[in-house]
């Protein structure tokens, strides 16, 4: 392999006999050192014996701000990769995860702004926290910052689809003086994740519906599953105004946030059709070029993952549903597939009961590219629709 990203445990960057190949452009040859469950079990014992000897730790917020600045713009040492500056990082996540530079810049700014806006949290405790990250966006590193500020130590379980941002944040924390014993990077498979859940005191886990169902049950667990974002379009909202409002909600952040709109809900059949056609045209106009300044799109470095995500939309369509976006669904960018935005107009009218909403598998369906279903619903059904969504968007007054 060209380079194997190390784990960080017991205060050091460490290799492993267990490794996994990472996605990337053809021939990239990157790998990831995996931490077996037996090792994380032993490391929990090491932490229990170490924490009593650690000196008091103050000034955490200042160190976090310095680390985020270094993460965004600076030069750090990452185990297995060596010295890495900001341009190296952007080139790496483009080559391996298909994240374009403008999107990386935006997500770095969101991390920094979120930390600056955060109020005072609870007094730090001695608990060992776990943050298990998703692969769709590294803005969820915000949870690592939160747990680092409030916990005795935090172990980070990165996504195997994109572990580099987590490793870079760990490296940035170390570079600004974060105590090495208080931070860990524990790449694992699914079985290893369950081991980490058992051996930590507090857990924050991100993932799709399948992962969410498999990790429920811990009283100390905060689970971030599918957001099923929706937008409620007022009946009197002009179509042109609605399209301008909806476009960034569907296409922003390449459709990878749990807050992105997946269902556009209208209370009138004519409105849903009249709105969906120009919205689809606006989505079709978004360029697949990675340097686009407005709503850049990501590419898939695993071609089968791109086709699988696209099939998940088409397989859920029902007779009478209409795919309104007209372009070929996949464009090749830098030799890899970019799944272009998709908009489906649903035939089914949601009436009064949530069961009718739940039975259409496209409503709330989440994929790692911009996708939404437009539908009309009886006014009495809107409450049932929004009850299933964690993020309900309404136009500003």
mmCIF file of C-alpha atoms in Angstrom:
data_model
loop_
_atom_site.group_PDB
_atom_site.id
_atom_site.type_symbol
_atom_site.label_atom_id
_atom_site.label_comp_id
_atom_site.label_asym_id
_atom_site.label_seq_id
_atom_site.Cartn_x
_atom_site.Cartn_y
_atom_site.Cartn_z
ATOM 1 C CA UNK A 1 0.000 0.000 0.000
ATOM 2 C CA UNK A 2 1.113 3.548 -0.710
ATOM 3 C CA UNK A 3 0.365 4.762 2.830
ATOM 4 C CA UNK A 4 -1.454 3.272 5.806
ATOM 5 C CA UNK A 5 -3.131 5.769 8.115
ATOM 6 C CA UNK A 6 -2.221 4.930 11.713
ATOM 7 C CA UNK A 7 -4.410 4.623 14.774
ATOM 8 C CA UNK A 8 -3.648 6.860 17.755
ATOM 9 C CA UNK A 9 -3.838 5.047 21.080
ATOM 10 C CA UNK A 10 -2.102 5.124 24.436
ATOM 11 C CA UNK A 11 -0.652 8.494 23.500
ATOM 12 C CA UNK A 12 1.092 7.368 20.283
ATOM 13 C CA UNK A 13 0.508 6.861 16.582
ATOM 14 C CA UNK A 14 0.501 3.096 16.077
ATOM 15 C CA UNK A 15 0.352 0.675 13.180
ATOM 16 C CA UNK A 16 -1.619 -2.569 13.215
ATOM 17 C CA UNK A 17 -1.456 -6.055 11.781
ATOM 18 C CA UNK A 18 -5.080 -5.518 10.726
ATOM 19 C CA UNK A 19 -5.532 -3.082 7.857
ATOM 20 C CA UNK A 20 -8.264 -2.187 5.400
ATOM 21 C CA UNK A 21 -7.940 -0.728 1.929
ATOM 22 C CA UNK A 22 -9.495 2.696 1.562
ATOM 23 C CA UNK A 23 -11.501 4.003 -1.379
ATOM 24 C CA UNK A 24 -9.728 6.340 -3.730
ATOM 25 C CA UNK A 25 -8.933 7.176 -7.282
ATOM 26 C CA UNK A 26 -7.652 4.246 -9.304
ATOM 27 C CA UNK A 27 -4.323 3.068 -7.950
ATOM 28 C CA UNK A 28 -4.305 5.375 -4.930
ATOM 29 C CA UNK A 29 -3.380 2.468 -2.649
ATOM 30 C CA UNK A 30 -4.268 3.989 0.717
ATOM 31 C CA UNK A 31 -4.947 1.851 3.755
ATOM 32 C CA UNK A 32 -6.164 2.173 7.329
ATOM 33 C CA UNK A 33 -4.806 0.535 10.479
ATOM 34 C CA UNK A 34 -7.658 -1.169 12.364
ATOM 35 C CA UNK A 35 -7.821 -1.570 16.141
ATOM 36 C CA UNK A 36 -9.029 -5.068 17.124
ATOM 37 C CA UNK A 37 -11.613 -5.357 19.875
ATOM 38 C CA UNK A 38 -9.177 -7.088 22.216
ATOM 39 C CA UNK A 39 -6.850 -4.098 21.926
ATOM 40 C CA UNK A 40 -9.545 -1.532 22.720
ATOM 41 C CA UNK A 41 -10.479 -3.658 25.727
ATOM 42 C CA UNK A 42 -6.895 -3.508 26.974
ATOM 43 C CA UNK A 43 -6.710 0.220 26.254
ATOM 44 C CA UNK A 44 -9.717 0.837 28.475
ATOM 45 C CA UNK A 45 -7.779 -0.727 31.321
ATOM 46 C CA UNK A 46 -4.796 1.479 30.452
ATOM 47 C CA UNK A 47 -7.001 4.584 30.582
ATOM 48 C CA UNK A 48 -8.443 3.623 33.965
ATOM 49 C CA UNK A 49 -4.942 3.293 35.415
ATOM 50 C CA UNK A 50 -3.646 6.457 33.745
ATOM 51 C CA UNK A 51 -6.315 9.065 34.365
ATOM 52 C CA UNK A 52 -5.698 9.339 38.109
ATOM 53 C CA UNK A 53 -2.123 10.416 37.398
ATOM 54 C CA UNK A 54 -2.979 13.106 34.855
ATOM 55 C CA UNK A 55 -2.567 16.734 35.949
ATOM 56 C CA UNK A 56 -5.594 19.085 35.949
ATOM 57 C CA UNK A 57 -6.484 20.202 32.446
ATOM 58 C CA UNK A 58 -7.673 23.787 31.936
ATOM 59 C CA UNK A 59 -7.892 26.204 29.003
ATOM 60 C CA UNK A 60 -9.643 23.684 26.786
ATOM 61 C CA UNK A 61 -11.681 26.128 24.709
ATOM 62 C CA UNK A 62 -8.596 28.107 23.701
ATOM 63 C CA UNK A 63 -6.793 24.932 22.641
ATOM 64 C CA UNK A 64 -9.811 23.767 20.647
ATOM 65 C CA UNK A 65 -9.966 27.064 18.767
ATOM 66 C CA UNK A 66 -6.262 26.830 17.978
ATOM 67 C CA UNK A 67 -6.675 23.219 16.825
ATOM 68 C CA UNK A 68 -9.575 24.046 14.501
ATOM 69 C CA UNK A 69 -7.562 26.880 12.968
ATOM 70 C CA UNK A 70 -4.637 24.513 12.446
ATOM 71 C CA UNK A 71 -6.988 21.866 11.021
ATOM 72 C CA UNK A 72 -8.285 24.378 8.482
ATOM 73 C CA UNK A 73 -5.078 26.091 7.421
ATOM 74 C CA UNK A 74 -2.006 24.686 9.100
ATOM 75 C CA UNK A 75 0.628 21.992 8.903
ATOM 76 C CA UNK A 76 0.437 18.907 11.152
ATOM 77 C CA UNK A 77 1.977 15.463 11.478
ATOM 78 C CA UNK A 78 -0.444 12.598 10.795
ATOM 79 C CA UNK A 79 0.664 9.085 11.679
ATOM 80 C CA UNK A 80 1.279 6.973 8.572
ATOM 81 C CA UNK A 81 0.997 9.974 6.260
ATOM 82 C CA UNK A 82 3.699 12.280 7.620
ATOM 83 C CA UNK A 83 3.682 16.061 7.462
ATOM 84 C CA UNK A 84 0.489 17.429 5.930
ATOM 85 C CA UNK A 85 -0.440 21.033 5.147
ATOM 86 C CA UNK A 86 -3.864 22.362 4.219
ATOM 87 C CA UNK A 87 -3.329 21.872 0.476
ATOM 88 C CA UNK A 88 -2.147 18.298 1.063
ATOM 89 C CA UNK A 89 -5.305 17.592 3.050
ATOM 90 C CA UNK A 90 -7.587 19.003 0.387
ATOM 91 C CA UNK A 91 -5.813 17.034 -2.332
ATOM 92 C CA UNK A 92 -6.047 13.850 -0.251
ATOM 93 C CA UNK A 93 -9.781 14.026 0.465
ATOM 94 C CA UNK A 94 -10.465 14.903 -3.174
ATOM 95 C CA UNK A 95 -8.433 11.921 -4.391
ATOM 96 C CA UNK A 96 -9.858 9.446 -1.882
ATOM 97 C CA UNK A 97 -13.305 10.696 -0.875
ATOM 98 C CA UNK A 98 -14.270 12.921 -3.807
ATOM 99 C CA UNK A 99 -14.722 16.046 -1.672
ATOM 100 C CA UNK A 100 -14.062 19.192 -3.749
ATOM 101 C CA UNK A 101 -11.994 22.029 -2.321
ATOM 102 C CA UNK A 102 -14.836 24.586 -2.043
ATOM 103 C CA UNK A 103 -16.849 22.119 0.031
ATOM 104 C CA UNK A 104 -13.863 21.406 2.297
ATOM 105 C CA UNK A 105 -13.401 25.150 2.811
ATOM 106 C CA UNK A 106 -17.064 25.585 3.699
ATOM 107 C CA UNK A 107 -17.059 22.686 6.157
ATOM 108 C CA UNK A 108 -13.892 23.967 7.850
ATOM 109 C CA UNK A 109 -15.592 27.348 8.277
ATOM 110 C CA UNK A 110 -18.691 25.676 9.741
ATOM 111 C CA UNK A 111 -16.533 23.861 12.310
ATOM 112 C CA UNK A 112 -14.818 27.101 13.302
ATOM 113 C CA UNK A 113 -18.063 29.109 13.455
ATOM 114 C CA UNK A 114 -19.807 26.425 15.489
ATOM 115 C CA UNK A 115 -17.061 26.457 18.086
ATOM 116 C CA UNK A 116 -17.031 30.260 18.271
ATOM 117 C CA UNK A 117 -20.801 30.341 18.826
ATOM 118 C CA UNK A 118 -20.868 27.596 21.436
ATOM 119 C CA UNK A 119 -21.839 28.645 24.928
ATOM 120 C CA UNK A 120 -20.302 27.354 28.100
ATOM 121 C CA UNK A 121 -20.804 23.643 28.681
ATOM 122 C CA UNK A 122 -20.872 21.519 31.804
ATOM 123 C CA UNK A 123 -17.778 21.230 33.955
ATOM 124 C CA UNK A 124 -15.423 18.562 32.584
ATOM 125 C CA UNK A 125 -15.744 15.095 34.108
ATOM 126 C CA UNK A 126 -13.517 12.009 34.081
ATOM 127 C CA UNK A 127 -15.639 9.938 31.693
ATOM 128 C CA UNK A 128 -14.242 8.239 28.616
ATOM 129 C CA UNK A 129 -16.311 9.315 25.599
ATOM 130 C CA UNK A 130 -16.650 7.799 22.151
ATOM 131 C CA UNK A 131 -17.592 9.637 18.961
ATOM 132 C CA UNK A 132 -18.321 7.366 15.968
ATOM 133 C CA UNK A 133 -18.286 9.514 12.835
ATOM 134 C CA UNK A 134 -20.110 9.212 9.497
ATOM 135 C CA UNK A 135 -18.453 9.317 6.089
ATOM 136 C CA UNK A 136 -20.750 11.855 4.462
ATOM 137 C CA UNK A 137 -19.326 15.031 6.073
ATOM 138 C CA UNK A 138 -16.588 15.963 8.502
ATOM 139 C CA UNK A 139 -18.653 18.745 10.100
ATOM 140 C CA UNK A 140 -19.678 16.066 12.612
ATOM 141 C CA UNK A 141 -16.217 16.575 14.091
ATOM 142 C CA UNK A 142 -18.086 19.211 16.064
ATOM 143 C CA UNK A 143 -19.118 16.367 18.372
ATOM 144 C CA UNK A 144 -15.455 15.477 18.909
ATOM 145 C CA UNK A 145 -14.795 19.066 19.957
ATOM 146 C CA UNK A 146 -17.779 18.972 22.299
ATOM 147 C CA UNK A 147 -16.759 15.723 23.967
ATOM 148 C CA UNK A 148 -13.111 16.762 24.172
ATOM 149 C CA UNK A 149 -14.150 19.842 26.116
ATOM 150 C CA UNK A 150 -16.367 18.019 28.588
ATOM 151 C CA UNK A 151 -14.792 14.546 28.991
ATOM 152 C CA UNK A 152 -11.783 13.029 30.666
ATOM 153 C CA UNK A 153 -10.790 11.633 27.274
ATOM 154 C CA UNK A 154 -12.421 11.098 23.891
ATOM 155 C CA UNK A 155 -11.852 8.219 21.492
ATOM 156 C CA UNK A 156 -12.762 8.915 17.868
ATOM 157 C CA UNK A 157 -13.935 6.113 15.635
ATOM 158 C CA UNK A 158 -13.575 7.472 12.062
ATOM 159 C CA UNK A 159 -15.572 6.376 9.069
ATOM 160 C CA UNK A 160 -13.723 3.929 6.861
ATOM 161 C CA UNK A 161 -15.040 5.870 3.872
ATOM 162 C CA UNK A 162 -13.285 9.065 4.977
ATOM 163 C CA UNK A 163 -10.983 8.735 8.020
ATOM 164 C CA UNK A 164 -8.548 11.505 7.071
ATOM 165 C CA UNK A 165 -10.409 14.463 8.554
ATOM 166 C CA UNK A 166 -10.672 12.734 11.945
ATOM 167 C CA UNK A 167 -6.957 11.894 11.869
ATOM 168 C CA UNK A 168 -6.098 15.483 10.936
ATOM 169 C CA UNK A 169 -8.147 16.855 13.835
ATOM 170 C CA UNK A 170 -6.405 14.482 16.268
ATOM 171 C CA UNK A 171 -3.068 15.644 14.843
ATOM 172 C CA UNK A 172 -4.078 19.297 15.192
ATOM 173 C CA UNK A 173 -5.109 18.777 18.824
ATOM 174 C CA UNK A 174 -1.763 17.173 19.598
ATOM 175 C CA UNK A 175 0.107 19.980 17.829
ATOM 176 C CA UNK A 176 -1.485 22.691 20.002
ATOM 177 C CA UNK A 177 -0.698 20.840 23.228
ATOM 178 C CA UNK A 178 -3.724 18.638 23.900
ATOM 179 C CA UNK A 179 -2.650 15.892 26.326
ATOM 180 C CA UNK A 180 -1.957 12.784 24.273
ATOM 181 C CA UNK A 181 -3.562 10.469 26.827
ATOM 182 C CA UNK A 182 -6.846 12.339 26.476
ATOM 183 C CA UNK A 183 -7.405 11.695 22.768
ATOM 184 C CA UNK A 184 -7.561 8.536 20.669
ATOM 185 C CA UNK A 185 -8.233 7.512 17.070
ATOM 186 C CA UNK A 186 -9.737 4.016 16.913
ATOM 187 C CA UNK A 187 -10.546 2.843 13.364
ATOM 188 C CA UNK A 188 -12.618 -0.341 13.484
ATOM 189 C CA UNK A 189 -15.118 -2.412 11.589
ATOM 190 C CA UNK A 190 -18.753 -2.753 12.677
ATOM 191 C CA UNK A 191 -17.924 -5.426 15.243
ATOM 192 C CA UNK A 192 -15.172 -3.252 16.682
ATOM 193 C CA UNK A 193 -17.635 -0.388 17.027
ATOM 194 C CA UNK A 194 -19.834 -2.485 19.293
ATOM 195 C CA UNK A 195 -16.770 -3.254 21.379
ATOM 196 C CA UNK A 196 -16.005 0.449 21.718
ATOM 197 C CA UNK A 197 -19.596 1.117 22.750
ATOM 198 C CA UNK A 198 -19.268 -1.397 25.587
ATOM 199 C CA UNK A 199 -15.958 -0.013 26.815
ATOM 200 C CA UNK A 200 -16.687 3.712 26.899
ATOM 201 C CA UNK A 201 -18.794 5.699 29.347
ATOM 202 C CA UNK A 202 -20.548 8.077 26.974
ATOM 203 C CA UNK A 203 -21.162 7.635 23.246
ATOM 204 C CA UNK A 204 -22.130 9.788 20.280
ATOM 205 C CA UNK A 205 -22.858 7.737 17.165
ATOM 206 C CA UNK A 206 -23.680 8.902 13.640
ATOM 207 C CA UNK A 207 -25.045 6.585 10.980
ATOM 208 C CA UNK A 208 -27.829 5.488 8.705
ATOM 209 C CA UNK A 209 -30.907 3.529 9.616
ATOM 210 C CA UNK A 210 -29.129 0.162 9.648
ATOM 211 C CA UNK A 211 -26.390 1.279 12.001
ATOM 212 C CA UNK A 212 -28.849 3.183 14.166
ATOM 213 C CA UNK A 213 -30.962 0.067 14.683
ATOM 214 C CA UNK A 214 -27.913 -1.977 15.666
ATOM 215 C CA UNK A 215 -26.590 0.341 18.395
ATOM 216 C CA UNK A 216 -29.722 1.410 20.260
ATOM 217 C CA UNK A 217 -30.129 0.654 23.928
ATOM 218 C CA UNK A 218 -27.310 2.345 25.819
ATOM 219 C CA UNK A 219 -28.551 4.942 28.347
ATOM 220 C CA UNK A 220 -25.401 7.023 27.701
ATOM 221 C CA UNK A 221 -25.799 6.960 23.910
ATOM 222 C CA UNK A 222 -26.643 9.964 21.742
ATOM 223 C CA UNK A 223 -27.672 8.660 18.338
ATOM 224 C CA UNK A 224 -27.723 10.818 15.208
ATOM 225 C CA UNK A 225 -29.635 8.861 12.582
ATOM 226 C CA UNK A 226 -31.453 9.905 9.413
ATOM 227 C CA UNK A 227 -32.836 13.456 9.498
ATOM 228 C CA UNK A 228 -35.599 12.952 6.893
ATOM 229 C CA UNK A 229 -35.569 16.696 6.174
ATOM 230 C CA UNK A 230 -38.673 18.193 4.577
ATOM 231 C CA UNK A 231 -39.837 21.574 3.329
ATOM 232 C CA UNK A 232 -43.383 22.897 3.683
ATOM 233 C CA UNK A 233 -44.302 25.140 0.748
ATOM 234 C CA UNK A 234 -47.074 27.656 1.497
ATOM 235 C CA UNK A 235 -49.955 27.442 -0.939
ATOM 236 C CA UNK A 236 -49.609 31.129 -1.867
ATOM 237 C CA UNK A 237 -45.851 31.128 -2.394
ATOM 238 C CA UNK A 238 -44.905 32.118 -5.970
ATOM 239 C CA UNK A 239 -43.201 29.324 -7.881
ATOM 240 C CA UNK A 240 -40.089 31.363 -8.733
ATOM 241 C CA UNK A 241 -39.634 32.346 -5.105
ATOM 242 C CA UNK A 242 -40.118 28.756 -3.961
ATOM 243 C CA UNK A 243 -37.467 27.474 -6.378
ATOM 244 C CA UNK A 244 -34.920 30.016 -5.109
ATOM 245 C CA UNK A 245 -35.702 28.981 -1.532
ATOM 246 C CA UNK A 246 -35.628 25.230 -2.152
ATOM 247 C CA UNK A 247 -32.559 24.899 -4.387
ATOM 248 C CA UNK A 248 -29.916 25.310 -1.643
ATOM 249 C CA UNK A 249 -31.977 23.205 0.779
ATOM 250 C CA UNK A 250 -31.856 20.280 -1.659
ATOM 251 C CA UNK A 251 -28.445 20.799 -3.277
ATOM 252 C CA UNK A 252 -26.427 22.520 -0.558
ATOM 253 C CA UNK A 253 -23.440 20.590 0.828
ATOM 254 C CA UNK A 254 -23.867 18.149 -2.062
ATOM 255 C CA UNK A 255 -26.998 16.784 -0.376
ATOM 256 C CA UNK A 256 -24.891 15.132 2.346
ATOM 257 C CA UNK A 257 -26.304 16.781 5.469
ATOM 258 C CA UNK A 258 -29.098 15.280 7.547
ATOM 259 C CA UNK A 259 -30.694 18.730 7.319
ATOM 260 C CA UNK A 260 -30.994 18.599 3.515
ATOM 261 C CA UNK A 261 -34.543 18.537 2.186
ATOM 262 C CA UNK A 262 -35.639 15.081 0.975
ATOM 263 C CA UNK A 263 -39.368 15.817 0.705
ATOM 264 C CA UNK A 264 -40.981 18.932 -0.786
ATOM 265 C CA UNK A 265 -44.533 19.002 0.583
ATOM 266 C CA UNK A 266 -47.356 20.941 -1.051
ATOM 267 C CA UNK A 267 -51.024 20.921 -0.028
ATOM 268 C CA UNK A 268 -52.276 21.292 -3.598
ATOM 269 C CA UNK A 269 -51.711 18.820 -6.434
ATOM 270 C CA UNK A 270 -51.388 21.553 -9.039
ATOM 271 C CA UNK A 271 -48.849 23.411 -6.931
ATOM 272 C CA UNK A 272 -46.637 20.351 -6.471
ATOM 273 C CA UNK A 273 -46.462 19.768 -10.222
ATOM 274 C CA UNK A 274 -46.050 23.448 -11.108
ATOM 275 C CA UNK A 275 -43.214 23.809 -8.597
ATOM 276 C CA UNK A 276 -41.439 20.516 -9.218
ATOM 277 C CA UNK A 277 -40.806 21.108 -12.929
ATOM 278 C CA UNK A 278 -38.794 24.356 -12.564
ATOM 279 C CA UNK A 279 -37.062 23.035 -9.438
ATOM 280 C CA UNK A 280 -35.906 20.015 -11.443
ATOM 281 C CA UNK A 281 -34.655 22.338 -14.186
ATOM 282 C CA UNK A 282 -32.675 24.342 -11.627
ATOM 283 C CA UNK A 283 -31.122 21.139 -10.283
ATOM 284 C CA UNK A 284 -30.287 20.049 -13.825
ATOM 285 C CA UNK A 285 -28.412 23.335 -14.308
ATOM 286 C CA UNK A 286 -25.924 22.668 -11.496
ATOM 287 C CA UNK A 287 -22.525 21.848 -13.019
ATOM 288 C CA UNK A 288 -20.657 18.724 -11.895
ATOM 289 C CA UNK A 289 -17.332 20.605 -11.940
ATOM 290 C CA UNK A 290 -15.586 20.257 -8.559
ATOM 291 C CA UNK A 291 -14.638 23.928 -8.381
ATOM 292 C CA UNK A 292 -18.180 25.285 -8.617
ATOM 293 C CA UNK A 293 -18.545 28.197 -6.182
ATOM 294 C CA UNK A 294 -22.217 27.786 -5.262
ATOM 295 C CA UNK A 295 -23.254 24.176 -4.670
ATOM 296 C CA UNK A 296 -20.317 21.943 -5.623
ATOM 297 C CA UNK A 297 -21.043 18.253 -6.063
ATOM 298 C CA UNK A 298 -18.984 15.373 -4.714
ATOM 299 C CA UNK A 299 -17.771 12.376 -6.674
ATOM 300 C CA UNK A 300 -17.744 8.713 -5.698
ATOM 301 C CA UNK A 301 -14.319 7.066 -5.664
ATOM 302 C CA UNK A 302 -16.065 3.688 -5.416
ATOM 303 C CA UNK A 303 -18.092 3.421 -8.652
ATOM 304 C CA UNK A 304 -20.338 0.668 -7.317
ATOM 305 C CA UNK A 305 -21.320 2.888 -4.385
ATOM 306 C CA UNK A 306 -22.480 5.548 -6.835
ATOM 307 C CA UNK A 307 -24.599 3.095 -8.817
ATOM 308 C CA UNK A 308 -25.972 1.526 -5.638
ATOM 309 C CA UNK A 309 -27.061 4.919 -4.275
ATOM 310 C CA UNK A 310 -28.706 5.821 -7.583
ATOM 311 C CA UNK A 311 -30.483 2.448 -7.811
ATOM 312 C CA UNK A 312 -31.860 2.965 -4.314
ATOM 313 C CA UNK A 313 -33.877 5.889 -5.697
ATOM 314 C CA UNK A 314 -35.091 4.224 -8.875
ATOM 315 C CA UNK A 315 -35.969 0.973 -7.109
ATOM 316 C CA UNK A 316 -38.247 2.865 -4.699
ATOM 317 C CA UNK A 317 -40.259 4.602 -7.416
ATOM 318 C CA UNK A 318 -43.859 3.464 -7.898
ATOM 319 C CA UNK A 319 -46.091 3.400 -10.948
ATOM 320 C CA UNK A 320 -47.100 6.958 -11.739
ATOM 321 C CA UNK A 321 -44.074 8.573 -10.088
ATOM 322 C CA UNK A 322 -42.115 10.792 -12.484
ATOM 323 C CA UNK A 323 -38.392 11.497 -12.567
ATOM 324 C CA UNK A 324 -38.348 15.174 -13.499
ATOM 325 C CA UNK A 325 -34.602 15.761 -13.681
ATOM 326 C CA UNK A 326 -33.631 15.088 -17.282
ATOM 327 C CA UNK A 327 -29.857 14.779 -17.452
ATOM 328 C CA UNK A 328 -28.055 11.479 -17.501
ATOM 329 C CA UNK A 329 -27.857 10.674 -13.800
ATOM 330 C CA UNK A 330 -24.090 10.133 -13.699
ATOM 331 C CA UNK A 331 -21.283 12.265 -15.077
ATOM 332 C CA UNK A 332 -17.618 11.304 -15.002
ATOM 333 C CA UNK A 333 -15.479 13.835 -13.131
ATOM 334 C CA UNK A 334 -11.743 13.234 -12.712
ATOM 335 C CA UNK A 335 -12.361 9.670 -13.838
ATOM 336 C CA UNK A 336 -14.983 8.918 -11.159
ATOM 337 C CA UNK A 337 -18.797 9.006 -11.168
ATOM 338 C CA UNK A 338 -20.600 12.084 -9.916
ATOM 339 C CA UNK A 339 -24.278 11.372 -9.241
ATOM 340 C CA UNK A 340 -26.216 14.407 -10.398
ATOM 341 C CA UNK A 341 -29.223 15.785 -8.488
ATOM 342 C CA UNK A 342 -32.484 13.879 -8.816
ATOM 343 C CA UNK A 343 -36.066 15.073 -8.250
ATOM 344 C CA UNK A 344 -39.076 12.737 -8.348
ATOM 345 C CA UNK A 345 -42.698 13.880 -8.425
ATOM 346 C CA UNK A 346 -44.783 11.369 -6.510
ATOM 347 C CA UNK A 347 -48.168 10.352 -7.829
ATOM 348 C CA UNK A 348 -49.542 9.282 -4.476
ATOM 349 C CA UNK A 349 -51.622 11.768 -2.499
ATOM 350 C CA UNK A 350 -50.987 11.582 1.233
ATOM 351 C CA UNK A 351 -54.306 11.961 3.002
ATOM 352 C CA UNK A 352 -54.980 11.598 6.681
ATOM 353 C CA UNK A 353 -52.883 8.858 8.202
ATOM 354 C CA UNK A 354 -49.183 8.504 8.657
ATOM 355 C CA UNK A 355 -49.288 4.931 7.393
ATOM 356 C CA UNK A 356 -49.949 6.176 3.874
ATOM 357 C CA UNK A 357 -46.896 8.432 4.194
ATOM 358 C CA UNK A 358 -44.682 5.702 5.538
ATOM 359 C CA UNK A 359 -45.593 3.262 2.827
ATOM 360 C CA UNK A 360 -43.984 5.354 0.064
ATOM 361 C CA UNK A 361 -40.306 4.503 0.376
ATOM 362 C CA UNK A 362 -38.994 7.647 -1.320
ATOM 363 C CA UNK A 363 -40.275 10.160 1.217
ATOM 364 C CA UNK A 364 -37.409 10.909 3.562
ATOM 365 C CA UNK A 365 -35.050 8.573 1.692
ATOM 366 C CA UNK A 366 -31.439 9.678 2.251
ATOM 367 C CA UNK A 367 -28.628 9.219 -0.242
ATOM 368 C CA UNK A 368 -25.191 10.914 -0.451
ATOM 369 C CA UNK A 369 -26.154 13.223 -3.300
ATOM 370 C CA UNK A 370 -28.880 15.859 -3.801
ATOM 371 C CA UNK A 371 -32.247 14.112 -3.996
ATOM 372 C CA UNK A 372 -35.805 15.071 -3.100
ATOM 373 C CA UNK A 373 -39.326 13.812 -3.694
ATOM 374 C CA UNK A 374 -42.067 16.363 -4.385
ATOM 375 C CA UNK A 375 -45.550 15.428 -3.236
ATOM 376 C CA UNK A 376 -48.906 16.875 -2.334
ATOM 377 C CA UNK A 377 -50.596 16.149 0.978
ATOM 378 C CA UNK A 378 -53.942 16.938 2.533
ATOM 379 C CA UNK A 379 -53.647 19.621 5.222
ATOM 380 C CA UNK A 380 -54.599 17.129 7.939
ATOM 381 C CA UNK A 381 -51.704 14.891 6.917
ATOM 382 C CA UNK A 382 -48.994 17.532 7.199
ATOM 383 C CA UNK A 383 -48.633 17.006 10.951
ATOM 384 C CA UNK A 384 -48.090 13.297 10.398
ATOM 385 C CA UNK A 385 -45.519 14.014 7.681
ATOM 386 C CA UNK A 386 -43.509 16.468 9.748
ATOM 387 C CA UNK A 387 -43.643 14.247 12.839
ATOM 388 C CA UNK A 388 -41.329 11.831 11.023
ATOM 389 C CA UNK A 389 -38.785 14.553 10.198
ATOM 390 C CA UNK A 390 -36.079 15.947 12.458
ATOM 391 C CA UNK A 391 -35.705 19.020 10.250
ATOM 392 C CA UNK A 392 -38.787 20.834 8.981
ATOM 393 C CA UNK A 393 -38.024 23.844 6.806
ATOM 394 C CA UNK A 394 -40.465 26.723 6.420
ATOM 395 C CA UNK A 395 -39.830 29.956 4.514
ATOM 396 C CA UNK A 396 -38.925 32.956 6.653
ATOM 397 C CA UNK A 397 -41.746 35.367 7.310
#
